[in-house]
CSV table of C-alpha atoms in Angstrom, one decimal:
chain,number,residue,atom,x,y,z
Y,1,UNK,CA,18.0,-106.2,-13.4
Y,2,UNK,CA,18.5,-102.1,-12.6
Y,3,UNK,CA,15.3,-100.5,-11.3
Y,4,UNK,CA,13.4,-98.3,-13.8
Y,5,UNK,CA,14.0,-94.9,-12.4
Y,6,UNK,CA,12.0,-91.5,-13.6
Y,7,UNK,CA,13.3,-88.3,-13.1
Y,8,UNK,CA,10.6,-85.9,-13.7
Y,9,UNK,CA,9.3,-81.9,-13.7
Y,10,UNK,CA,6.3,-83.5,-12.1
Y,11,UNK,CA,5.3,-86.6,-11.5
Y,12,UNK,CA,2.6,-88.4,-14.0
Y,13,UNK,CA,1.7,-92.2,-12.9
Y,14,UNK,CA,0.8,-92.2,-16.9
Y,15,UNK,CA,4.8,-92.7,-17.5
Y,16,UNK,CA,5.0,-95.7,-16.3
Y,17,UNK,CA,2.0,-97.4,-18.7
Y,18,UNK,CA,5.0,-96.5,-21.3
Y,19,UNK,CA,7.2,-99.9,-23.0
Y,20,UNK,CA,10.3,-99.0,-21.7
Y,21,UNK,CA,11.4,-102.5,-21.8
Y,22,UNK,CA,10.7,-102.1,-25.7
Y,23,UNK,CA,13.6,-100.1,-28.0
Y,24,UNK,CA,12.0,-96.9,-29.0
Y,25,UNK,CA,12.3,-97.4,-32.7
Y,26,UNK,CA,10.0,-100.8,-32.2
Y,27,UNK,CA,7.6,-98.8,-30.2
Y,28,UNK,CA,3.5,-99.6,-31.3
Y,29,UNK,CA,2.0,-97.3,-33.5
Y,30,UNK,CA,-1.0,-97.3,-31.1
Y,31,UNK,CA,0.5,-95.1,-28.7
Y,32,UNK,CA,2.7,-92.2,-30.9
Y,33,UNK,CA,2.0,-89.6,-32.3
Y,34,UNK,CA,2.1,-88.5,-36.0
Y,35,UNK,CA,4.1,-85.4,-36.0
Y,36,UNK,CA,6.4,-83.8,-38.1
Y,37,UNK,CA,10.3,-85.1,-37.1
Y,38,UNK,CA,13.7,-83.2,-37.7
Y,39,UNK,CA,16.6,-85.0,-38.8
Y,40,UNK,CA,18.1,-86.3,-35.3
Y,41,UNK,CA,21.5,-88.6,-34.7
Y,42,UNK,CA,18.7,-90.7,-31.9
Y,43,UNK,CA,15.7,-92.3,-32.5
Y,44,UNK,CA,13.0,-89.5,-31.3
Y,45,UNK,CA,9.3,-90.6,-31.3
Y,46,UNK,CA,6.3,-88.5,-30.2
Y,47,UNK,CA,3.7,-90.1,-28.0
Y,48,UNK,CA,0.1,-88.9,-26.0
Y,49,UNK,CA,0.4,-89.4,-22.6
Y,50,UNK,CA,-2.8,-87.9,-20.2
Y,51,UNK,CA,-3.9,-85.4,-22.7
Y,52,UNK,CA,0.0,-83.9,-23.6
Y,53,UNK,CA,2.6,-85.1,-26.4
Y,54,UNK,CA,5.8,-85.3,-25.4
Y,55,UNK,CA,8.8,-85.9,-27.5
Y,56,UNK,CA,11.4,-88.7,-26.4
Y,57,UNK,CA,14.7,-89.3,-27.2
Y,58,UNK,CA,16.8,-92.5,-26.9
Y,59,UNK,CA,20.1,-91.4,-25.9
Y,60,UNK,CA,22.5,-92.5,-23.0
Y,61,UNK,CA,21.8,-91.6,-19.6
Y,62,UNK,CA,25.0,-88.9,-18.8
Y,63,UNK,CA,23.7,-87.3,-22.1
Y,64,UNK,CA,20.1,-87.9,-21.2
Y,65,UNK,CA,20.4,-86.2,-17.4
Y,66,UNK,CA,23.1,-83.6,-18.9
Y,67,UNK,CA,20.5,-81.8,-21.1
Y,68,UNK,CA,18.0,-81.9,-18.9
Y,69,UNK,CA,19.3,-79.6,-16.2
Y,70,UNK,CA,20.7,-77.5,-19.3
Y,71,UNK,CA,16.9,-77.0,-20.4
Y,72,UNK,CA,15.7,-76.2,-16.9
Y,73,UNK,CA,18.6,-73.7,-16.6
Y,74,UNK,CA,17.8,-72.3,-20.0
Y,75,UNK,CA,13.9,-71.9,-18.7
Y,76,UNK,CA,14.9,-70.2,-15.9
Y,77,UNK,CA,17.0,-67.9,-18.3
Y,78,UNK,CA,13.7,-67.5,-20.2
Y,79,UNK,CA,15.5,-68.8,-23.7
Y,80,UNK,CA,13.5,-70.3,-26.1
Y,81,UNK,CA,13.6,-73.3,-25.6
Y,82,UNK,CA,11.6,-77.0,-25.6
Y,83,UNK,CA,10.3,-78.0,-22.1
Y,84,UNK,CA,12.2,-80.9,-20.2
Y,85,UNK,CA,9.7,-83.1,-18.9
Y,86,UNK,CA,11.6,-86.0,-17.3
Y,87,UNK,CA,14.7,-88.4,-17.7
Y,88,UNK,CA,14.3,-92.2,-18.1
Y,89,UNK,CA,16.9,-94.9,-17.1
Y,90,UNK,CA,17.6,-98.1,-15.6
Y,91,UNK,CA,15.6,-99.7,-18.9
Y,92,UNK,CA,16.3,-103.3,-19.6
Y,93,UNK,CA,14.3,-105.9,-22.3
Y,94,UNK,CA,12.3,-109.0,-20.8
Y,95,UNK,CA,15.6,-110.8,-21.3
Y,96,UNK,CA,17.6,-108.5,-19.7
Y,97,UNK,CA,19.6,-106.3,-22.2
Y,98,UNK,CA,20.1,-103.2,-21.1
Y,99,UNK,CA,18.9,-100.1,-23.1
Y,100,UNK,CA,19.6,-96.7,-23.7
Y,101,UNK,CA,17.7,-93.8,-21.4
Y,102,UNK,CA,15.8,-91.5,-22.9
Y,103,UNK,CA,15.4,-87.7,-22.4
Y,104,UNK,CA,11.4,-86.3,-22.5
Y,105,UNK,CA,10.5,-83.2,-23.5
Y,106,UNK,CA,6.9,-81.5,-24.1
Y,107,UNK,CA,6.3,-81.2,-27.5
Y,108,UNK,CA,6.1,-77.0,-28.6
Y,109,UNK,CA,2.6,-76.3,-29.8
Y,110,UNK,CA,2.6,-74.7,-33.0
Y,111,UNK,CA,6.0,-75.3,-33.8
Y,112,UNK,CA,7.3,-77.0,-37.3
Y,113,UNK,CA,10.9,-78.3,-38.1
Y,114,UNK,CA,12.7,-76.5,-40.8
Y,115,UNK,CA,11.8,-79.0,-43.5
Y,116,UNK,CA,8.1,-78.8,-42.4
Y,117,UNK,CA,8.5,-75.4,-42.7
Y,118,UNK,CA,9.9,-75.3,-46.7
Y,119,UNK,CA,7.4,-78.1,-47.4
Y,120,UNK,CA,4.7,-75.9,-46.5
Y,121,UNK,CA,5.6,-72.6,-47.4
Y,122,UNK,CA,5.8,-71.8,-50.6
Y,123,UNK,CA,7.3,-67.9,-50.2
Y,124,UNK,CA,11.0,-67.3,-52.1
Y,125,UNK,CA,12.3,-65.7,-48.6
Y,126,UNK,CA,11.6,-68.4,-46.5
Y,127,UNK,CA,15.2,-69.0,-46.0
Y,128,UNK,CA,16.1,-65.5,-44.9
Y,129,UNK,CA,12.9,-65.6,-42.8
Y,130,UNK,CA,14.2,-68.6,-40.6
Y,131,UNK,CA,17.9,-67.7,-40.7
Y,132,UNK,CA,16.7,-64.2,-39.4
Y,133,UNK,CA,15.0,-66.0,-36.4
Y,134,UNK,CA,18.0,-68.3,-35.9
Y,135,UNK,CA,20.4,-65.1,-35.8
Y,136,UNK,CA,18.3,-63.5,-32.7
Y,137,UNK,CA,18.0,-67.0,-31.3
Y,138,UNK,CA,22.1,-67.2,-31.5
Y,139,UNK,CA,22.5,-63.6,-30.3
Y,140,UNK,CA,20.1,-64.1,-27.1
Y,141,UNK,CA,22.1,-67.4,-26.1
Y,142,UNK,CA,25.3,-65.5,-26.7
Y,143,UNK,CA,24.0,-62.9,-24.2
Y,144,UNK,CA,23.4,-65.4,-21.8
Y,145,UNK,CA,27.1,-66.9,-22.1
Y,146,UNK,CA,25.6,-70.0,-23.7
Y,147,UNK,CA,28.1,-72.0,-26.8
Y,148,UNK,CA,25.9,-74.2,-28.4
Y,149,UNK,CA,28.2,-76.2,-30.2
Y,150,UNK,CA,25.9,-77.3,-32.5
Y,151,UNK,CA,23.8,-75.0,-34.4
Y,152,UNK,CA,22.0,-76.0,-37.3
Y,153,UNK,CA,18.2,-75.6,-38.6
Y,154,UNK,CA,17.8,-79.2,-37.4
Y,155,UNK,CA,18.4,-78.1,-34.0
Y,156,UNK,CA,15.9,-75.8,-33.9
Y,157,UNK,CA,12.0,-75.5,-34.0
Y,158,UNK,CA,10.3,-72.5,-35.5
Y,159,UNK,CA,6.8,-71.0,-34.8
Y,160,UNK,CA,5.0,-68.6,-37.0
Y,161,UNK,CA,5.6,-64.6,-35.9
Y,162,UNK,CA,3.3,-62.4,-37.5
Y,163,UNK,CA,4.6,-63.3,-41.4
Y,164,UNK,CA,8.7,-63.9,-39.7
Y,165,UNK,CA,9.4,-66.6,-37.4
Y,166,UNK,CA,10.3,-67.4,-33.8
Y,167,UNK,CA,13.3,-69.6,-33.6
Y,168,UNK,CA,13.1,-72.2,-30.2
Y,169,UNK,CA,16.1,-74.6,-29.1
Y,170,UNK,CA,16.2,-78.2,-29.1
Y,171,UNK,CA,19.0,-79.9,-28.9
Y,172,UNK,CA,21.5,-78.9,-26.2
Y,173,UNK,CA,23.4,-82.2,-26.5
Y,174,UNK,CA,26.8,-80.1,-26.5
Y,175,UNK,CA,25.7,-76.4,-25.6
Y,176,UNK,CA,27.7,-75.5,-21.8
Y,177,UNK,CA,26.8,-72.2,-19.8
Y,178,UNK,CA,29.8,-69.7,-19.3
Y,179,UNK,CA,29.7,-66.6,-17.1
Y,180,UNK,CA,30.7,-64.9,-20.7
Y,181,UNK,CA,31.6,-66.3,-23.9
Y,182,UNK,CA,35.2,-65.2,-25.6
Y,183,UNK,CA,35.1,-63.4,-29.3
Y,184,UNK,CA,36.7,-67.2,-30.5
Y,185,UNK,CA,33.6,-68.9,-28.7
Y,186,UNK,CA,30.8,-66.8,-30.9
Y,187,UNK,CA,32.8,-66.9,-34.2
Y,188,UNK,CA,33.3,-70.8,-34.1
Y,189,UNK,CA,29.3,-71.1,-32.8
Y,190,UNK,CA,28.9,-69.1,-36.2
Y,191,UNK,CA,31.1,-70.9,-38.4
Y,192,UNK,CA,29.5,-74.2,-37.2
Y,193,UNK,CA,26.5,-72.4,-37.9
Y,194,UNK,CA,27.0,-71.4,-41.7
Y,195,UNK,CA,28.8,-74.7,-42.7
Y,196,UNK,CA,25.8,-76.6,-41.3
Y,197,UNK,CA,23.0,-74.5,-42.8
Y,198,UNK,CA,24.5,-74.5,-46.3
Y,199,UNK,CA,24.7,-78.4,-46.0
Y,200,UNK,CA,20.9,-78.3,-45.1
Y,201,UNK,CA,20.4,-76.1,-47.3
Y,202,UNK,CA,22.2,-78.2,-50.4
Y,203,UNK,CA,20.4,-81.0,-49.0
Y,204,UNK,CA,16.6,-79.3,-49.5
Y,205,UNK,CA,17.9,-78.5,-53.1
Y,206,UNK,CA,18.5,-82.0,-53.5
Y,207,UNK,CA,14.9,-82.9,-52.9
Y,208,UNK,CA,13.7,-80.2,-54.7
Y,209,UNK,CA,12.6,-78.0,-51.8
Y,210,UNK,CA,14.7,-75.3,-52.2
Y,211,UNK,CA,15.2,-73.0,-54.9
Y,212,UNK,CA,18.0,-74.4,-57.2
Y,213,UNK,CA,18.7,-71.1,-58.8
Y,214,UNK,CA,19.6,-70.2,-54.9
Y,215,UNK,CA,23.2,-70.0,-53.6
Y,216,UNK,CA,23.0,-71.7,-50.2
Y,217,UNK,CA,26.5,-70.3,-49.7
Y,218,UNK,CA,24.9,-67.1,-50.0
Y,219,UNK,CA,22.6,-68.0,-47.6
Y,220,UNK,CA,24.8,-69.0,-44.9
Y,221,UNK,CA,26.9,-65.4,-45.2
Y,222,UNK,CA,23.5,-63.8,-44.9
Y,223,UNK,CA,23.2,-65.2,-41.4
Y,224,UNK,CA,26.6,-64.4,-40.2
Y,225,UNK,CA,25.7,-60.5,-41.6
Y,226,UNK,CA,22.7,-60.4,-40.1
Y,227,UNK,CA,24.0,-62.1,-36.2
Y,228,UNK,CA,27.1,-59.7,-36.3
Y,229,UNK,CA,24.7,-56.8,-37.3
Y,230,UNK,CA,22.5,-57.6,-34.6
Y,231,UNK,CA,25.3,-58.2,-32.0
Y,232,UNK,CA,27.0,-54.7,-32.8
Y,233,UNK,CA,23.9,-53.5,-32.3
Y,234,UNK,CA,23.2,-54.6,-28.9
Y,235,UNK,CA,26.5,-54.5,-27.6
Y,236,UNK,CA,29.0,-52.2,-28.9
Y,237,UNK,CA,30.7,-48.9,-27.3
Y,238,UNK,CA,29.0,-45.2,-28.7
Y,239,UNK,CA,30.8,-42.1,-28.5
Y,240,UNK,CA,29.3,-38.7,-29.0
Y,241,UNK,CA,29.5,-35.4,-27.6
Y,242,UNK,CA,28.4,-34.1,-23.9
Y,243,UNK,CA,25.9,-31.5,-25.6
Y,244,UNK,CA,24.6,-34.8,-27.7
Y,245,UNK,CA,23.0,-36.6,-24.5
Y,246,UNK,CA,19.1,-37.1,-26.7
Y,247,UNK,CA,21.7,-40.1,-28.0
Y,248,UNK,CA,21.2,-42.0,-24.5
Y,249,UNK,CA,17.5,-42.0,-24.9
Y,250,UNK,CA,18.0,-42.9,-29.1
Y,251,UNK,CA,19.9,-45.8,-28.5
Y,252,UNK,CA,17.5,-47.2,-26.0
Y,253,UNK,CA,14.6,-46.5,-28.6
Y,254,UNK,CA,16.6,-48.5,-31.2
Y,255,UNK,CA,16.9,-51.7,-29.0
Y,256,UNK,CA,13.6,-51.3,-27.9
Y,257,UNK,CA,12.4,-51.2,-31.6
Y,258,UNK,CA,14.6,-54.4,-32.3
Y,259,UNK,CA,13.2,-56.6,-29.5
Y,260,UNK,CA,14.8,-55.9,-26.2
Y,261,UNK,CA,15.0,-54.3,-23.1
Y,262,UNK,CA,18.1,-52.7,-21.6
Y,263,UNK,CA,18.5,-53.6,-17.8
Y,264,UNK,CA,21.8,-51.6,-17.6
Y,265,UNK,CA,23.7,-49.4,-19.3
Y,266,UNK,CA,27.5,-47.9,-18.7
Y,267,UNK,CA,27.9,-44.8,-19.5
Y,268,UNK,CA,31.3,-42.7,-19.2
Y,269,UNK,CA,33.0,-39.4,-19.8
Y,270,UNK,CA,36.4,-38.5,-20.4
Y,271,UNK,CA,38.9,-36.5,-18.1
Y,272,UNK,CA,37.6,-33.4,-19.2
Y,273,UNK,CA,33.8,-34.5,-19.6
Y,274,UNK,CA,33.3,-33.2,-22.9
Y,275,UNK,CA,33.1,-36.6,-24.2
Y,276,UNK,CA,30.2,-39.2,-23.1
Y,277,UNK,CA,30.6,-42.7,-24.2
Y,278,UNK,CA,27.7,-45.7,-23.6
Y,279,UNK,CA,27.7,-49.2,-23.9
Y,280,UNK,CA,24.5,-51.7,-22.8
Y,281,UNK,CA,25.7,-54.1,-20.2
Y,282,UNK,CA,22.4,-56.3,-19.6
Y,283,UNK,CA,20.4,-56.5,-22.1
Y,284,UNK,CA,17.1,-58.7,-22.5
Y,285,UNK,CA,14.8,-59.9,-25.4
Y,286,UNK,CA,10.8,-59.6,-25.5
Y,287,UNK,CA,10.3,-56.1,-24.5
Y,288,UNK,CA,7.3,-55.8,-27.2
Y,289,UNK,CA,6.0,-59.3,-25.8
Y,290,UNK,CA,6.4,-58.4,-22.0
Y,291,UNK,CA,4.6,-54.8,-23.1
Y,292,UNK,CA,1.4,-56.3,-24.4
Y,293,UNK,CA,1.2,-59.1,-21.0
Y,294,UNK,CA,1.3,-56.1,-18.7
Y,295,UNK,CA,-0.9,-54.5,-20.6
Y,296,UNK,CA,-3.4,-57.4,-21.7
Y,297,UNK,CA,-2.2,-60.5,-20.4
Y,298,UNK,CA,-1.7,-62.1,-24.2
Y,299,UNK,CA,1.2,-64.2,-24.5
Y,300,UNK,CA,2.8,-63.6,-27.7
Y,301,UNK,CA,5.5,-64.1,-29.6
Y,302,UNK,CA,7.7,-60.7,-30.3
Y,303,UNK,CA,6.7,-60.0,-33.7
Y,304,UNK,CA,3.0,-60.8,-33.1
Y,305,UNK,CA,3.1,-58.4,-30.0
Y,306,UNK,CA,4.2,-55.8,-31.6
Y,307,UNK,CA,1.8,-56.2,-34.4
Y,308,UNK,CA,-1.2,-56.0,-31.7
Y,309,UNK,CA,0.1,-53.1,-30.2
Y,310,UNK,CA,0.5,-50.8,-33.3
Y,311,UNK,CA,-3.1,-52.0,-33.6
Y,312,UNK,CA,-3.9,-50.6,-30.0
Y,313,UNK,CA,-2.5,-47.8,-30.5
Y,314,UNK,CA,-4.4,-47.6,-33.4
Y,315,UNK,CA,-7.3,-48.1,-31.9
Y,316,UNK,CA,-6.9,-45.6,-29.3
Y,317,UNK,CA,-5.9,-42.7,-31.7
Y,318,UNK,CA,-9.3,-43.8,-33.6
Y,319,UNK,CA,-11.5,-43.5,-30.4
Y,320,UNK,CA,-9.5,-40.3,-29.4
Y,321,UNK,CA,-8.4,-41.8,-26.0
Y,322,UNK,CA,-4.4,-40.5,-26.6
Y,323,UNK,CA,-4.5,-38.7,-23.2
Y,324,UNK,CA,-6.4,-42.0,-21.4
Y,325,UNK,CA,-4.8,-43.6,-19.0
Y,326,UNK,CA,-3.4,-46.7,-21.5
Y,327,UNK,CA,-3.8,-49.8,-19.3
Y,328,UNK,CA,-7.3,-48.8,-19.7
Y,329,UNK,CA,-7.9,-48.2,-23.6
Y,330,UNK,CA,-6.1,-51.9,-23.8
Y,331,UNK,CA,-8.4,-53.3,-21.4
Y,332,UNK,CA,-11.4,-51.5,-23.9
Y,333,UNK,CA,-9.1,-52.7,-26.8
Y,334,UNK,CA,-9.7,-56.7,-25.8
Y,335,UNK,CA,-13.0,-56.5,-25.0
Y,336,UNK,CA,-13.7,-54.8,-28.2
Y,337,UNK,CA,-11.2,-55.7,-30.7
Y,338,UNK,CA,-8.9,-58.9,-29.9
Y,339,UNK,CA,-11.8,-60.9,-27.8
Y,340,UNK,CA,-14.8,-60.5,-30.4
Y,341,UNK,CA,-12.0,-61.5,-33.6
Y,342,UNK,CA,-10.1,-64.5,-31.9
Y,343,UNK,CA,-13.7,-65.9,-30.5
Y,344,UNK,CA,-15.0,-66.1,-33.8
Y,345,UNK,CA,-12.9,-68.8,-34.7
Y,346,UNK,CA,-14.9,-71.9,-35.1
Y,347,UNK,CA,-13.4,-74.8,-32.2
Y,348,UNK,CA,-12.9,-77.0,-34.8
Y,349,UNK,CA,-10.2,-74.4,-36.4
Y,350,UNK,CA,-8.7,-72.9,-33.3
Y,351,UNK,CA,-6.0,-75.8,-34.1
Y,352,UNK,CA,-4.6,-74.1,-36.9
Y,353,UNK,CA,-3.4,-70.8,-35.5
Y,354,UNK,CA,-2.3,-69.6,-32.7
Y,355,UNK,CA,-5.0,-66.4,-31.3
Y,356,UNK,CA,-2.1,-63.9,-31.7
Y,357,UNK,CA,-0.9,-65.0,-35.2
Y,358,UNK,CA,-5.0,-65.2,-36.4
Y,359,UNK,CA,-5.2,-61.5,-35.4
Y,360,UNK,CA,-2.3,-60.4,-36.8
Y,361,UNK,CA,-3.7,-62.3,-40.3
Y,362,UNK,CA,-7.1,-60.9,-39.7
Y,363,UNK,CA,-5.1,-57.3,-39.7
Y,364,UNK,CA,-3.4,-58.3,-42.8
Y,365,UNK,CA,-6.4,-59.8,-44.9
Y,366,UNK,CA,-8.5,-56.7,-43.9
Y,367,UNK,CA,-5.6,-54.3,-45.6
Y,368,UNK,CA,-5.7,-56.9,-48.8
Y,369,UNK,CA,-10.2,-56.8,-48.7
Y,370,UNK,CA,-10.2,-52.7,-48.1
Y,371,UNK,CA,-7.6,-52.2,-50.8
Y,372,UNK,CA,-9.3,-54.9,-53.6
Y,373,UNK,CA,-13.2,-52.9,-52.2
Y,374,UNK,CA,-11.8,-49.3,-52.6
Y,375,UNK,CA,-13.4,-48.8,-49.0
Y,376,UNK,CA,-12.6,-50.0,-45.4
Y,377,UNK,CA,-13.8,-53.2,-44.6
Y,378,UNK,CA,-14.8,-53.8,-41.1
Y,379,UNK,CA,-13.3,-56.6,-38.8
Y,380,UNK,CA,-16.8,-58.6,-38.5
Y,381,UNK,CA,-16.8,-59.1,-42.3
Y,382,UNK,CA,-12.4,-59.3,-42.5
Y,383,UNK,CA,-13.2,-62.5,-39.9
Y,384,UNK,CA,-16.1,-64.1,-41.6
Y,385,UNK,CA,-14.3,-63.8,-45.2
Y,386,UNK,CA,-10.8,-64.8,-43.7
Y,387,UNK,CA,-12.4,-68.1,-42.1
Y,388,UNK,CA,-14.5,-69.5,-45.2
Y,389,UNK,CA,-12.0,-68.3,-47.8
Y,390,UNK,CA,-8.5,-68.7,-46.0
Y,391,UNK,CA,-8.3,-70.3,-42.5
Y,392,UNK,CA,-10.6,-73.5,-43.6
Y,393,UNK,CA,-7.9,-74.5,-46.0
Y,394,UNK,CA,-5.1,-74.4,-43.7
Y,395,UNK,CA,-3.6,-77.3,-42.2
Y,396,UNK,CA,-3.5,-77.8,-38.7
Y,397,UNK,CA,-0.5,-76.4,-36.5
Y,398,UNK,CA,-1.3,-77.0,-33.0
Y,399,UNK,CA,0.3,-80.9,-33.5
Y,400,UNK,CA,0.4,-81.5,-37.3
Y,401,UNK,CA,-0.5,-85.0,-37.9
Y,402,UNK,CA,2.3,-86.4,-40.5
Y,403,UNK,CA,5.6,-87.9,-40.4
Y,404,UNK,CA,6.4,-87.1,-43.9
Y,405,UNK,CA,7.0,-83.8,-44.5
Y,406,UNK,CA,6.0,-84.4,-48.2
Y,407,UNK,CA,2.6,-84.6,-47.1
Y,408,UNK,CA,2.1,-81.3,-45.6
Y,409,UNK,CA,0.2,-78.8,-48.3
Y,410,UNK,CA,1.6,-76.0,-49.8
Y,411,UNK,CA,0.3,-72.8,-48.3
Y,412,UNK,CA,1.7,-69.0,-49.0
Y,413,UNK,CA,2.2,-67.4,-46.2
């Protein structure tokens, strides 16, 4: 009989109360946890172990070891990604039949698969909302010379982003790290991409939770558009005059606006320097996100920081603090706008939303109160409305309890 052998991030005696002599699919419902599952080729369970749910997957041990290094690398890339938690292997039943390993990951907080997701939001542009966060998610592992291999919305998890979504990777089963992917590499990640999304998509229509008057076809296209829009974007060669040199800083103000940060950039004349040409060479996501941690130390997600900093700069053109130094109206700015708001959620709520994405609501519901009042409506009364009239109705998010996504109420987000 092989020694039970743990691989871990860090080492949690808790493991080893787990039935790993038992097959995973005849695991006791005493010990898992109800959450919302993707579709999956392997048997995935979730289970509590010392205060954290982690998600394990039966699968063999090459495979198992395999994509846990490729999710540490990714970390250490900064991708969005699931956490590896540890590797499992040398498994055997009481009579000695050998079983699969299984791969551990920490289960994302907040974070729904795509049918979850259509089950429980009931807006028409859900679709394009989630293929829009897919798109960045492809471009940023592009970037980084990852190839997938195996891109679908059942791949992925997704987390709310100040009304879009954040797009998170899960399954790296057949993704491999290159120094830089080739043209052919990105195009066939894509066109794995769009066949597999319309055949989700087809599928959801099936089970009535799709549109039916929607062409998933149409669908899929839009997320090629929108991932060759975005690379162009990011990476292509610009041209333009000597006397035209404002367009240096423009370009960087565009890619700032879409999410990223430019670590390097080429730029060239011509023989007679009358011609300037640029290109971005390193490029990197989250520069809204890593704005608002310098500034505040809130970890959000890139939509939701850049919803809380228009608000602090709103804040500081409303106290008439523009020539302030600005790490210190965003100090003032938490104490006095984010602290008091996300506080005031009741601990039996907090659960529901994450403190960025309850702001960034709070912001929204107190445009929808001033406009239906004909006045401004402060935040103290925006918060008190928002929790008895919206946020008590809402399911929790933290770790939806259900395993069918059938059961998860439909809310308009």
């Amino acid at each position: 009989m092989a020694p039970l052998e743990i691989t871990a991030s860090r080492a949690d005696p808790a493991m080893l109360d787990l039935p790993w002599e038992t097959p995973l699919e005849q695991w006791p419902d005493e010990i898992l946890a109800a959450l919302p599952r993707g579709i999956s080729r392997h048997v995935v369970r979730f289970a509590r172990v010392s205060g954290r749910v982690l998600a394990i997957k039966e699968i063999s041990h090459t495979l198992a070891q395999r994509e846990y290094e490729m999710l540490r690398v990714l970390g250490r890339l900064e991708i969005p990604a699931v956490e590896p938690f540890a590797v499992v292997s040398g498994r055997t039943t009481p009579s000695g039949e050998e079983l699969d390993a299984v791969l551990i990951t920490r289960h994302l907080q907040f974070s729904l698969p795509y049918r979850a997701v259509f089950s429980q939001v009931s807006r028409p542009d859900t679709a394009h909302r989630l293929l829009d966060a897919l798109a960045v998610l492809l471009v940023r592992l592009h970037l980084e010379g990852f190839y997938w291999g195996d891109v679908s919305l059942s791949n992925t998890l997704f987390r709310r982003d100040a009304g879009a979504f954040a797009a998170y990777l899960v399954d790296v089963e057949t993704g491999s790290l290159h120094e830089r992917l080739s043209t052919g590499q990105r195009h066939y990640d894509l066109d794995l991409a769009r066949t597999n999304i319309i055949g989700e998509l087809m599928d959801l229509q099936a089970g009535d939770m799709f549109d039916p008057e929607a062409d998933p076809i149409s669908v899929g296209d839009d997320l090629i558009a929108r991932y060759e829009e975005l690379w162009e974007t990011l990476t292509s060669r610009e041209r333009f005059s000597a006397d035209e040199r404002w367009r240096v800083s423009a370009r960087i103000e565009k890619l700032n606006e879409l999410g990223f940060d430019v670590g390097e950039l080429e730029i060239t004349t011509d023989l007679d320097g009358t011609t300037l040409s640029i290109m971005p060479k390193v490029v990197d996501a989250g520069h809204h996100a890593r704005r608002l941690m310098r500034l505040t130390g809130i970890d959000a997600q890139e939509n939701q920081a850049r919803r809380l900093l228009n608000d602090l700069d709103q804040y500081r053109a409303d106290t008439e603090q523009q020539l302030e130094d600005e790490e210190f109206v965003a100090h003032e700015w938490l104490q006095q706008q984010y602290e008091p708001v996300v506080r005031a959620v009741p601990r039996s709520m907090r659960s529901k939303l994450e403190p960025p994405e309850f702001f960034h609501e709070i912001l929204e519901h107190k445009w929808f109160l001033s406009e239906k009042k004909g006045h401004d409506v402060s935040l103290d009364e925006t918060v008190r409305h928002y929790i008895l009239n919206v946020l008590i109705h809402r399911p929790d998010e933290k770790s939806l309890v259900t395993t069918e996504t059938s059961a998860l109420p439909i809310f308009d987000s």
